[in-house]
Amino acid sequence: MEEDERSVCSLVEDDKKSACSGVEEEEEEGSVSSKGDQKDVVSSPEEHNRRSNVTSEDYKGKKVIDDDYYLEEDEQLAKAIQESLIVDSPPQHNHGSLYLPFPNFFPNVYRICAGCSCEIGQGRFLNCLGGFWHPECFRCHACNIPITDFEFSMSENRPFHKSCHKEHHHPRCDVCKHFIPTNVDGLIEFKVHSFWRQKYCPTHEHDGTPRCCSCERMEPRDTKYLLLDDGRKLCLECLDSAIMDTHECQPLYLEILDFYEGLNMKIEQQVPLLLVERQALNEATEGEKHVHHHMPETRGLCLSEEQTISTIVRRPRVGAGRIMDMLTEPYKLIRRCEVTAILILYGLPRLLTGSILAHEMMHAWLRLKGYSNLRPDVEEGICQVLAHMWLVSEIMAGSGGTNVASASSSAPAAASSKKGRRSQFEKQLGEFTKHQIESDTSAIYGNGFREGNKAVLKYGLRSTLDHIRLTGKFPC
């Protein structure tokens, strides 16, 4: 946090020399919550002043001092000193003088301005921040205009007008763009997204401010997100790589099939992949048995039952801030094996869609290979491990590194991504999706992933899967 000092300047016109004193204030560090979003609290300058309980006599400020008064007093003091220094046998000096030069008795008469480094002559000057200043040399670090106010602020040992200091150092909300207000205790309180570091007023969590359904960033007031037909909002950066229909998703599906084959986990059966709307996904979930969920909404599903699914067959148009002309058609699922289809929610960016697809494909692989009746944390955990491995391989491929199935496992190299050069945001989005898997706090998905990933790191993917088949749990 920025250090903040408040100093007080005063005009001195007394019959005696006065020493100036002061107090420095420093903003408190923010406190962080244990949730995904962080909560920071800093003290406002007014509140910090109140808690310091310091009187005006305790402030080091700047004094405006007039030299005319001191001249007569200095002459009288010099005369008194000369009379007191009469000795019987005065010492002799090479320069023939009996007394030390006059300026040595009064070193404070010769003053250098801390701003311009020139001598301060007769007239008014300032005494603050441990030095002397010409009034026109004591300037705000932000606007470079002389500070003439009674009070000023300090940051990083530099003076500011109070208004300039607020403009440059008081936190602004990334959503409404206003200064973040103080709470009832006089403290500046705000939330910070754990990954994107988006800073915002706590009230935006309850005032209906929408979040992007992909990256989870809040919608700023000066930006409009795309409205999907199911009520979700999608930011324009995520829209750039979003997959909108079943046909558009087929190349990604083939890439992930190649990824599994590179792990010696080839899926022989032809499993249909369908992109669907949220309503169709929720209806299919209700007709499926043994489905584990902890997310606010379902984004992928591996089906084992025969159903008729409404799938998106043509990419909708984007216009007036929303999608238009959505075209769907029914698709009859026929059970030819343990898996009838994989469903993925439409409108998500490629890397997020791919991680969901890699997760659901692991469900399909387990069922097709006879891994039955697994504990939810084991099955969902190993599926999250495969989604994480695919993401790592994509991130490394996009950064120019070797594309491996996992940066930390003994799995063999998988096929390279067929996606072209990625934008910087898409790379960040891949890191965010990976971060979401790693930091998940749920018992089934989060703890399951961490236990499974630890086993894969220690024993390798194949040995871990063999142990799961024999015991139904991860190796220790």
PDB file of N, CA and C in Angstrom, residues 85-173:
ATOM      1  N   LEU A  85      33.482  36.555  26.245  1.00  0.00           N
ATOM      2  CA  LEU A  85      34.668  35.812  25.834  1.00  0.00           C
ATOM      3  C   LEU A  85      35.978  36.554  26.121  1.00  0.00           C
ATOM      4  N   ILE A  86      35.936  37.597  27.002  1.00  0.00           N
ATOM      5  CA  ILE A  86      37.181  38.311  27.357  1.00  0.00           C
ATOM      6  C   ILE A  86      38.005  37.431  28.291  1.00  0.00           C
ATOM      7  N   VAL A  87      39.258  37.152  27.920  1.00  0.00           N
ATOM      8  CA  VAL A  87      40.144  36.295  28.708  1.00  0.00           C
ATOM      9  C   VAL A  87      41.422  37.041  29.038  1.00  0.00           C
ATOM     10  N   ASP A  88      42.172  36.562  30.103  1.00  0.00           N
ATOM     11  CA  ASP A  88      43.404  37.225  30.515  1.00  0.00           C
ATOM     12  C   ASP A  88      44.501  37.081  29.492  1.00  0.00           C
ATOM     13  N   SER A  89      44.697  35.867  28.977  1.00  0.00           N
ATOM     14  CA  SER A  89      45.774  35.625  28.008  1.00  0.00           C
ATOM     15  C   SER A  89      45.156  35.068  26.748  1.00  0.00           C
ATOM     16  N   PRO A  90      44.693  35.919  25.924  1.00  0.00           N
ATOM     17  CA  PRO A  90      44.036  35.430  24.713  1.00  0.00           C
ATOM     18  C   PRO A  90      45.019  34.669  23.833  1.00  0.00           C
ATOM     19  N   PRO A  91      44.598  33.527  23.319  1.00  0.00           N
ATOM     20  CA  PRO A  91      45.465  32.741  22.426  1.00  0.00           C
ATOM     21  C   PRO A  91      45.680  33.459  21.111  1.00  0.00           C
ATOM     22  N   GLN A  92      46.866  33.211  20.512  1.00  0.00           N
ATOM     23  CA  GLN A  92      47.196  33.814  19.222  1.00  0.00           C
ATOM     24  C   GLN A  92      46.972  32.803  18.116  1.00  0.00           C
ATOM     25  N   HIS A  93      46.404  33.289  16.986  1.00  0.00           N
ATOM     26  CA  HIS A  93      46.164  32.451  15.819  1.00  0.00           C
ATOM     27  C   HIS A  93      46.973  32.958  14.656  1.00  0.00           C
ATOM     28  N   ASN A  94      47.229  32.069  13.725  1.00  0.00           N
ATOM     29  CA  ASN A  94      48.015  32.443  12.552  1.00  0.00           C
ATOM     30  C   ASN A  94      47.374  33.590  11.780  1.00  0.00           C
ATOM     31  N   HIS A  95      46.034  33.657  11.795  1.00  0.00           N
ATOM     32  CA  HIS A  95      45.372  34.710  11.015  1.00  0.00           C
ATOM     33  C   HIS A  95      45.248  35.988  11.829  1.00  0.00           C
ATOM     34  N   GLY A  96      45.788  35.987  13.086  1.00  0.00           N
ATOM     35  CA  GLY A  96      45.849  37.208  13.869  1.00  0.00           C
ATOM     36  C   GLY A  96      44.535  37.624  14.494  1.00  0.00           C
ATOM     37  N   SER A  97      43.514  36.820  14.421  1.00  0.00           N
ATOM     38  CA  SER A  97      42.207  37.169  14.953  1.00  0.00           C
ATOM     39  C   SER A  97      42.054  36.558  16.331  1.00  0.00           C
ATOM     40  N   LEU A  98      41.384  37.286  17.220  1.00  0.00           N
ATOM     41  CA  LEU A  98      41.181  36.796  18.563  1.00  0.00           C
ATOM     42  C   LEU A  98      40.005  35.841  18.665  1.00  0.00           C
ATOM     43  N   TYR A  99      38.988  36.045  17.817  1.00  0.00           N
ATOM     44  CA  TYR A  99      37.771  35.267  17.915  1.00  0.00           C
ATOM     45  C   TYR A  99      37.522  34.491  16.620  1.00  0.00           C
ATOM     46  N   LEU A 100      36.728  33.451  16.757  1.00  0.00           N
ATOM     47  CA  LEU A 100      36.357  32.672  15.570  1.00  0.00           C
ATOM     48  C   LEU A 100      35.483  33.506  14.643  1.00  0.00           C
ATOM     49  N   PRO A 101      35.499  33.184  13.364  1.00  0.00           N
ATOM     50  CA  PRO A 101      34.683  33.960  12.424  1.00  0.00           C
ATOM     51  C   PRO A 101      33.222  33.970  12.868  1.00  0.00           C
ATOM     52  N   PHE A 102      32.534  35.084  12.630  1.00  0.00           N
ATOM     53  CA  PHE A 102      31.149  35.280  13.090  1.00  0.00           C
ATOM     54  C   PHE A 102      30.169  34.213  12.590  1.00  0.00           C
ATOM     55  N   PRO A 103      30.240  33.803  11.321  1.00  0.00           N
ATOM     56  CA  PRO A 103      29.245  32.815  10.854  1.00  0.00           C
ATOM     57  C   PRO A 103      29.291  31.496  11.588  1.00  0.00           C
ATOM     58  N   ASN A 104      30.434  31.125  12.154  1.00  0.00           N
ATOM     59  CA  ASN A 104      30.519  29.849  12.857  1.00  0.00           C
ATOM     60  C   ASN A 104      29.679  29.833  14.124  1.00  0.00           C
ATOM     61  N   PHE A 105      29.437  31.069  14.685  1.00  0.00           N
ATOM     62  CA  PHE A 105      28.575  31.100  15.853  1.00  0.00           C
ATOM     63  C   PHE A 105      27.109  30.913  15.470  1.00  0.00           C
ATOM     64  N   PHE A 106      26.783  31.168  14.171  1.00  0.00           N
ATOM     65  CA  PHE A 106      25.394  31.133  13.721  1.00  0.00           C
ATOM     66  C   PHE A 106      25.281  30.347  12.414  1.00  0.00           C
ATOM     67  N   PRO A 107      25.496  29.033  12.492  1.00  0.00           N
ATOM     68  CA  PRO A 107      25.466  28.232  11.267  1.00  0.00           C
ATOM     69  C   PRO A 107      24.089  28.219  10.610  1.00  0.00           C
ATOM     70  N   ASN A 108      23.024  28.522  11.392  1.00  0.00           N
ATOM     71  CA  ASN A 108      21.697  28.436  10.804  1.00  0.00           C
ATOM     72  C   ASN A 108      21.338  29.667   9.980  1.00  0.00           C
ATOM     73  N   VAL A 109      22.190  30.711   9.972  1.00  0.00           N
ATOM     74  CA  VAL A 109      21.917  31.902   9.174  1.00  0.00           C
ATOM     75  C   VAL A 109      22.066  31.580   7.694  1.00  0.00           C
ATOM     76  N   TYR A 110      22.975  30.685   7.347  1.00  0.00           N
ATOM     77  CA  TYR A 110      23.235  30.324   5.956  1.00  0.00           C
ATOM     78  C   TYR A 110      22.360  29.125   5.605  1.00  0.00           C
ATOM     79  N   ARG A 111      21.317  29.332   4.816  1.00  0.00           N
ATOM     80  CA  ARG A 111      20.344  28.277   4.519  1.00  0.00           C
ATOM     81  C   ARG A 111      20.336  27.972   3.021  1.00  0.00           C
ATOM     82  N   ILE A 112      20.257  26.674   2.696  1.00  0.00           N
ATOM     83  CA  ILE A 112      20.188  26.209   1.318  1.00  0.00           C
ATOM     84  C   ILE A 112      18.802  25.618   1.061  1.00  0.00           C
ATOM     85  N   CYS A 113      18.181  26.026  -0.011  1.00  0.00           N
ATOM     86  CA  CYS A 113      16.855  25.522  -0.360  1.00  0.00           C
ATOM     87  C   CYS A 113      16.943  24.052  -0.762  1.00  0.00           C
ATOM     88  N   ALA A 114      16.102  23.230  -0.166  1.00  0.00           N
ATOM     89  CA  ALA A 114      16.101  21.796  -0.490  1.00  0.00           C
ATOM     90  C   ALA A 114      15.547  21.526  -1.868  1.00  0.00           C
ATOM     91  N   GLY A 115      14.901  22.508  -2.474  1.00  0.00           N
ATOM     92  CA  GLY A 115      14.345  22.308  -3.806  1.00  0.00           C
ATOM     93  C   GLY A 115      15.304  22.680  -4.913  1.00  0.00           C
ATOM     94  N   CYS A 116      15.820  23.910  -4.890  1.00  0.00           N
ATOM     95  CA  CYS A 116      16.689  24.383  -5.979  1.00  0.00           C
ATOM     96  C   CYS A 116      18.161  24.368  -5.617  1.00  0.00           C
ATOM     97  N   SER A 117      18.499  24.068  -4.347  1.00  0.00           N
ATOM     98  CA  SER A 117      19.887  23.997  -3.847  1.00  0.00           C
ATOM     99  C   SER A 117      20.582  25.353  -3.882  1.00  0.00           C
ATOM    100  N   CYS A 118      19.820  26.432  -3.951  1.00  0.00           N
ATOM    101  CA  CYS A 118      20.400  27.771  -3.904  1.00  0.00           C
ATOM    102  C   CYS A 118      20.235  28.360  -2.502  1.00  0.00           C
ATOM    103  N   GLU A 119      21.036  29.372  -2.228  1.00  0.00           N
ATOM    104  CA  GLU A 119      20.971  29.996  -0.916  1.00  0.00           C
ATOM    105  C   GLU A 119      19.644  30.732  -0.748  1.00  0.00           C
ATOM    106  N   ILE A 120      19.076  30.645   0.445  1.00  0.00           N
ATOM    107  CA  ILE A 120      17.868  31.378   0.779  1.00  0.00           C
ATOM    108  C   ILE A 120      18.286  32.699   1.400  1.00  0.00           C
ATOM    109  N   GLY A 121      17.969  33.789   0.758  1.00  0.00           N
ATOM    110  CA  GLY A 121      18.350  35.103   1.259  1.00  0.00           C
ATOM    111  C   GLY A 121      17.343  35.641   2.252  1.00  0.00           C
ATOM    112  N   GLN A 122      17.210  36.961   2.242  1.00  0.00           N
ATOM    113  CA  GLN A 122      16.267  37.594   3.154  1.00  0.00           C
ATOM    114  C   GLN A 122      14.842  37.346   2.676  1.00  0.00           C
ATOM    115  N   GLY A 123      13.919  37.322   3.614  1.00  0.00           N
ATOM    116  CA  GLY A 123      12.522  37.163   3.256  1.00  0.00           C
ATOM    117  C   GLY A 123      11.931  35.880   3.791  1.00  0.00           C
ATOM    118  N   ARG A 124      10.814  35.498   3.226  1.00  0.00           N
ATOM    119  CA  ARG A 124      10.049  34.361   3.712  1.00  0.00           C
ATOM    120  C   ARG A 124      10.612  33.056   3.169  1.00  0.00           C
ATOM    121  N   PHE A 125      10.570  32.027   3.997  1.00  0.00           N
ATOM    122  CA  PHE A 125      10.969  30.693   3.564  1.00  0.00           C
ATOM    123  C   PHE A 125      10.170  29.664   4.368  1.00  0.00           C
ATOM    124  N   LEU A 126      10.215  28.415   3.907  1.00  0.00           N
ATOM    125  CA  LEU A 126       9.477  27.323   4.537  1.00  0.00           C
ATOM    126  C   LEU A 126      10.443  26.404   5.262  1.00  0.00           C
ATOM    127  N   ASN A 127      10.013  25.892   6.382  1.00  0.00           N
ATOM    128  CA  ASN A 127      10.792  24.919   7.146  1.00  0.00           C
ATOM    129  C   ASN A 127       9.931  23.664   7.319  1.00  0.00           C
ATOM    130  N   CYS A 128      10.169  22.656   6.486  1.00  0.00           N
ATOM    131  CA  CYS A 128       9.381  21.428   6.555  1.00  0.00           C
ATOM    132  C   CYS A 128      10.158  20.285   5.935  1.00  0.00           C
ATOM    133  N   LEU A 129       9.753  19.054   6.272  1.00  0.00           N
ATOM    134  CA  LEU A 129      10.377  17.827   5.760  1.00  0.00           C
ATOM    135  C   LEU A 129      11.874  17.806   6.027  1.00  0.00           C
ATOM    136  N   GLY A 130      12.278  18.405   7.139  1.00  0.00           N
ATOM    137  CA  GLY A 130      13.677  18.370   7.526  1.00  0.00           C
ATOM    138  C   GLY A 130      14.568  19.295   6.733  1.00  0.00           C
ATOM    139  N   GLY A 131      14.011  20.310   6.060  1.00  0.00           N
ATOM    140  CA  GLY A 131      14.836  21.229   5.282  1.00  0.00           C
ATOM    141  C   GLY A 131      14.164  22.578   5.135  1.00  0.00           C
ATOM    142  N   PHE A 132      14.866  23.479   4.440  1.00  0.00           N
ATOM    143  CA  PHE A 132      14.355  24.825   4.185  1.00  0.00           C
ATOM    144  C   PHE A 132      14.007  24.929   2.705  1.00  0.00           C
ATOM    145  N   TRP A 133      13.014  25.737   2.386  1.00  0.00           N
ATOM    146  CA  TRP A 133      12.527  25.844   1.006  1.00  0.00           C
ATOM    147  C   TRP A 133      12.162  27.289   0.685  1.00  0.00           C
ATOM    148  N   HIS A 134      12.460  27.697  -0.544  1.00  0.00           N
ATOM    149  CA  HIS A 134      11.773  28.864  -1.074  1.00  0.00           C
ATOM    150  C   HIS A 134      10.302  28.487  -1.227  1.00  0.00           C
ATOM    151  N   PRO A 135       9.386  29.386  -0.934  1.00  0.00           N
ATOM    152  CA  PRO A 135       7.963  29.034  -1.090  1.00  0.00           C
ATOM    153  C   PRO A 135       7.611  28.536  -2.481  1.00  0.00           C
ATOM    154  N   GLU A 136       8.261  29.091  -3.505  1.00  0.00           N
ATOM    155  CA  GLU A 136       7.941  28.656  -4.873  1.00  0.00           C
ATOM    156  C   GLU A 136       8.628  27.341  -5.244  1.00  0.00           C
ATOM    157  N   CYS A 137       9.529  26.830  -4.393  1.00  0.00           N
ATOM    158  CA  CYS A 137      10.227  25.574  -4.686  1.00  0.00           C
ATOM    159  C   CYS A 137       9.542  24.360  -4.061  1.00  0.00           C
ATOM    160  N   PHE A 138       8.668  24.590  -3.120  1.00  0.00           N
ATOM    161  CA  PHE A 138       7.971  23.468  -2.483  1.00  0.00           C
ATOM    162  C   PHE A 138       6.749  23.121  -3.332  1.00  0.00           C
ATOM    163  N   ARG A 139       6.899  22.127  -4.218  1.00  0.00           N
ATOM    164  CA  ARG A 139       5.909  21.851  -5.250  1.00  0.00           C
ATOM    165  C   ARG A 139       5.324  20.447  -5.126  1.00  0.00           C
ATOM    166  N   CYS A 140       4.120  20.309  -5.646  1.00  0.00           N
ATOM    167  CA  CYS A 140       3.439  19.013  -5.698  1.00  0.00           C
ATOM    168  C   CYS A 140       4.138  18.111  -6.709  1.00  0.00           C
ATOM    169  N   HIS A 141       4.386  16.874  -6.322  1.00  0.00           N
ATOM    170  CA  HIS A 141       5.072  15.935  -7.208  1.00  0.00           C
ATOM    171  C   HIS A 141       4.219  15.555  -8.417  1.00  0.00           C
ATOM    172  N   ALA A 142       2.912  15.725  -8.318  1.00  0.00           N
ATOM    173  CA  ALA A 142       2.032  15.337  -9.421  1.00  0.00           C
ATOM    174  C   ALA A 142       1.849  16.458 -10.430  1.00  0.00           C
ATOM    175  N   CYS A 143       1.435  17.646  -9.984  1.00  0.00           N
ATOM    176  CA  CYS A 143       1.115  18.742 -10.908  1.00  0.00           C
ATOM    177  C   CYS A 143       2.210  19.785 -11.024  1.00  0.00           C
ATOM    178  N   ASN A 144       3.233  19.709 -10.171  1.00  0.00           N
ATOM    179  CA  ASN A 144       4.375  20.621 -10.186  1.00  0.00           C
ATOM    180  C   ASN A 144       3.979  22.065  -9.903  1.00  0.00           C
ATOM    181  N   ILE A 145       2.885  22.268  -9.213  1.00  0.00           N
ATOM    182  CA  ILE A 145       2.457  23.595  -8.788  1.00  0.00           C
ATOM    183  C   ILE A 145       2.821  23.770  -7.319  1.00  0.00           C
ATOM    184  N   PRO A 146       3.329  24.950  -6.925  1.00  0.00           N
ATOM    185  CA  PRO A 146       3.697  25.145  -5.514  1.00  0.00           C
ATOM    186  C   PRO A 146       2.543  24.831  -4.571  1.00  0.00           C
ATOM    187  N   ILE A 147       2.888  24.228  -3.451  1.00  0.00           N
ATOM    188  CA  ILE A 147       1.895  23.863  -2.448  1.00  0.00           C
ATOM    189  C   ILE A 147       1.721  25.039  -1.497  1.00  0.00           C
ATOM    190  N   THR A 148       0.551  25.644  -1.537  1.00  0.00           N
ATOM    191  CA  THR A 148       0.265  26.785  -0.663  1.00  0.00           C
ATOM    192  C   THR A 148      -0.820  26.450   0.350  1.00  0.00           C
ATOM    193  N   ASP A 149      -1.345  25.225   0.290  1.00  0.00           N
ATOM    194  CA  ASP A 149      -2.410  24.834   1.208  1.00  0.00           C
ATOM    195  C   ASP A 149      -1.853  24.648   2.626  1.00  0.00           C
ATOM    196  N   PHE A 150      -2.741  24.776   3.610  1.00  0.00           N
ATOM    197  CA  PHE A 150      -2.351  24.585   5.002  1.00  0.00           C
ATOM    198  C   PHE A 150      -1.927  23.142   5.256  1.00  0.00           C
ATOM    199  N   GLU A 151      -2.554  22.186   4.554  1.00  0.00           N
ATOM    200  CA  GLU A 151      -2.214  20.772   4.690  1.00  0.00           C
ATOM    201  C   GLU A 151      -1.803  20.204   3.344  1.00  0.00           C
ATOM    202  N   PHE A 152      -0.934  19.207   3.389  1.00  0.00           N
ATOM    203  CA  PHE A 152      -0.549  18.498   2.167  1.00  0.00           C
ATOM    204  C   PHE A 152      -0.318  17.035   2.516  1.00  0.00           C
ATOM    205  N   SER A 153      -0.221  16.192   1.500  1.00  0.00           N
ATOM    206  CA  SER A 153      -0.051  14.750   1.700  1.00  0.00           C
ATOM    207  C   SER A 153       1.322  14.314   1.226  1.00  0.00           C
ATOM    208  N   MET A 154       1.783  13.190   1.763  1.00  0.00           N
ATOM    209  CA  MET A 154       3.073  12.628   1.390  1.00  0.00           C
ATOM    210  C   MET A 154       2.904  11.207   0.894  1.00  0.00           C
ATOM    211  N   SER A 155       3.654  10.840  -0.138  1.00  0.00           N
ATOM    212  CA  SER A 155       3.702   9.461  -0.614  1.00  0.00           C
ATOM    213  C   SER A 155       5.091   9.205  -1.171  1.00  0.00           C
ATOM    214  N   GLU A 156       5.714   8.124  -0.692  1.00  0.00           N
ATOM    215  CA  GLU A 156       7.085   7.789  -1.088  1.00  0.00           C
ATOM    216  C   GLU A 156       8.021   8.973  -0.845  1.00  0.00           C
ATOM    217  N   ASN A 157       7.795   9.680   0.284  1.00  0.00           N
ATOM    218  CA  ASN A 157       8.621  10.808   0.710  1.00  0.00           C
ATOM    219  C   ASN A 157       8.557  11.982  -0.261  1.00  0.00           C
ATOM    220  N   ARG A 158       7.444  12.099  -0.982  1.00  0.00           N
ATOM    221  CA  ARG A 158       7.243  13.193  -1.921  1.00  0.00           C
ATOM    222  C   ARG A 158       5.955  13.923  -1.555  1.00  0.00           C
ATOM    223  N   PRO A 159       5.966  15.273  -1.629  1.00  0.00           N
ATOM    224  CA  PRO A 159       4.774  16.034  -1.241  1.00  0.00           C
ATOM    225  C   PRO A 159       3.751  16.102  -2.379  1.00  0.00           C
ATOM    226  N   PHE A 160       2.483  16.119  -2.015  1.00  0.00           N
ATOM    227  CA  PHE A 160       1.381  16.223  -2.971  1.00  0.00           C
ATOM    228  C   PHE A 160       0.323  17.166  -2.413  1.00  0.00           C
ATOM    229  N   HIS A 161      -0.370  17.882  -3.301  1.00  0.00           N
ATOM    230  CA  HIS A 161      -1.639  18.471  -2.890  1.00  0.00           C
ATOM    231  C   HIS A 161      -2.558  17.334  -2.442  1.00  0.00           C
ATOM    232  N   LYS A 162      -3.449  17.611  -1.525  1.00  0.00           N
ATOM    233  CA  LYS A 162      -4.367  16.558  -1.082  1.00  0.00           C
ATOM    234  C   LYS A 162      -5.214  16.043  -2.235  1.00  0.00           C
ATOM    235  N   SER A 163      -5.671  16.949  -3.096  1.00  0.00           N
ATOM    236  CA  SER A 163      -6.492  16.526  -4.239  1.00  0.00           C
ATOM    237  C   SER A 163      -5.685  15.709  -5.231  1.00  0.00           C
ATOM    238  N   CYS A 164      -4.434  16.085  -5.465  1.00  0.00           N
ATOM    239  CA  CYS A 164      -3.585  15.327  -6.402  1.00  0.00           C
ATOM    240  C   CYS A 164      -3.261  13.947  -5.835  1.00  0.00           C
ATOM    241  N   HIS A 165      -3.028  13.899  -4.530  1.00  0.00           N
ATOM    242  CA  HIS A 165      -2.730  12.610  -3.913  1.00  0.00           C
ATOM    243  C   HIS A 165      -3.906  11.650  -4.040  1.00  0.00           C
ATOM    244  N   LYS A 166      -5.117  12.146  -3.859  1.00  0.00           N
ATOM    245  CA  LYS A 166      -6.292  11.292  -3.995  1.00  0.00           C
ATOM    246  C   LYS A 166      -6.436  10.796  -5.425  1.00  0.00           C
ATOM    247  N   GLU A 167      -6.212  11.689  -6.379  1.00  0.00           N
ATOM    248  CA  GLU A 167      -6.351  11.321  -7.788  1.00  0.00           C
ATOM    249  C   GLU A 167      -5.361  10.238  -8.187  1.00  0.00           C
ATOM    250  N   HIS A 168      -4.163  10.279  -7.650  1.00  0.00           N
ATOM    251  CA  HIS A 168      -3.110   9.348  -8.058  1.00  0.00           C
ATOM    252  C   HIS A 168      -2.997   8.109  -7.170  1.00  0.00           C
ATOM    253  N   HIS A 169      -3.472   8.178  -5.928  1.00  0.00           N
ATOM    254  CA  HIS A 169      -3.221   7.079  -4.998  1.00  0.00           C
ATOM    255  C   HIS A 169      -4.474   6.470  -4.378  1.00  0.00           C
ATOM    256  N   HIS A 170      -5.580   7.159  -4.412  1.00  0.00           N
ATOM    257  CA  HIS A 170      -6.814   6.571  -3.875  1.00  0.00           C
ATOM    258  C   HIS A 170      -7.313   5.531  -4.871  1.00  0.00           C
ATOM    259  N   PRO A 171      -7.629   4.305  -4.425  1.00  0.00           N
ATOM    260  CA  PRO A 171      -8.031   3.252  -5.370  1.00  0.00           C
ATOM    261  C   PRO A 171      -9.357   3.562  -6.058  1.00  0.00           C
ATOM    262  N   ARG A 172      -9.417   3.262  -7.366  1.00  0.00           N
ATOM    263  CA  ARG A 172     -10.647   3.387  -8.144  1.00  0.00           C
ATOM    264  C   ARG A 172     -11.205   2.000  -8.432  1.00  0.00           C
ATOM    265  N   CYS A 173     -12.506   1.918  -8.531  1.00  0.00           N
ATOM    266  CA  CYS A 173     -13.182   0.667  -8.866  1.00  0.00           C
ATOM    267  C   CYS A 173     -13.018   0.390 -10.354  1.00  0.00           C
TER     268      CYS A 173
END
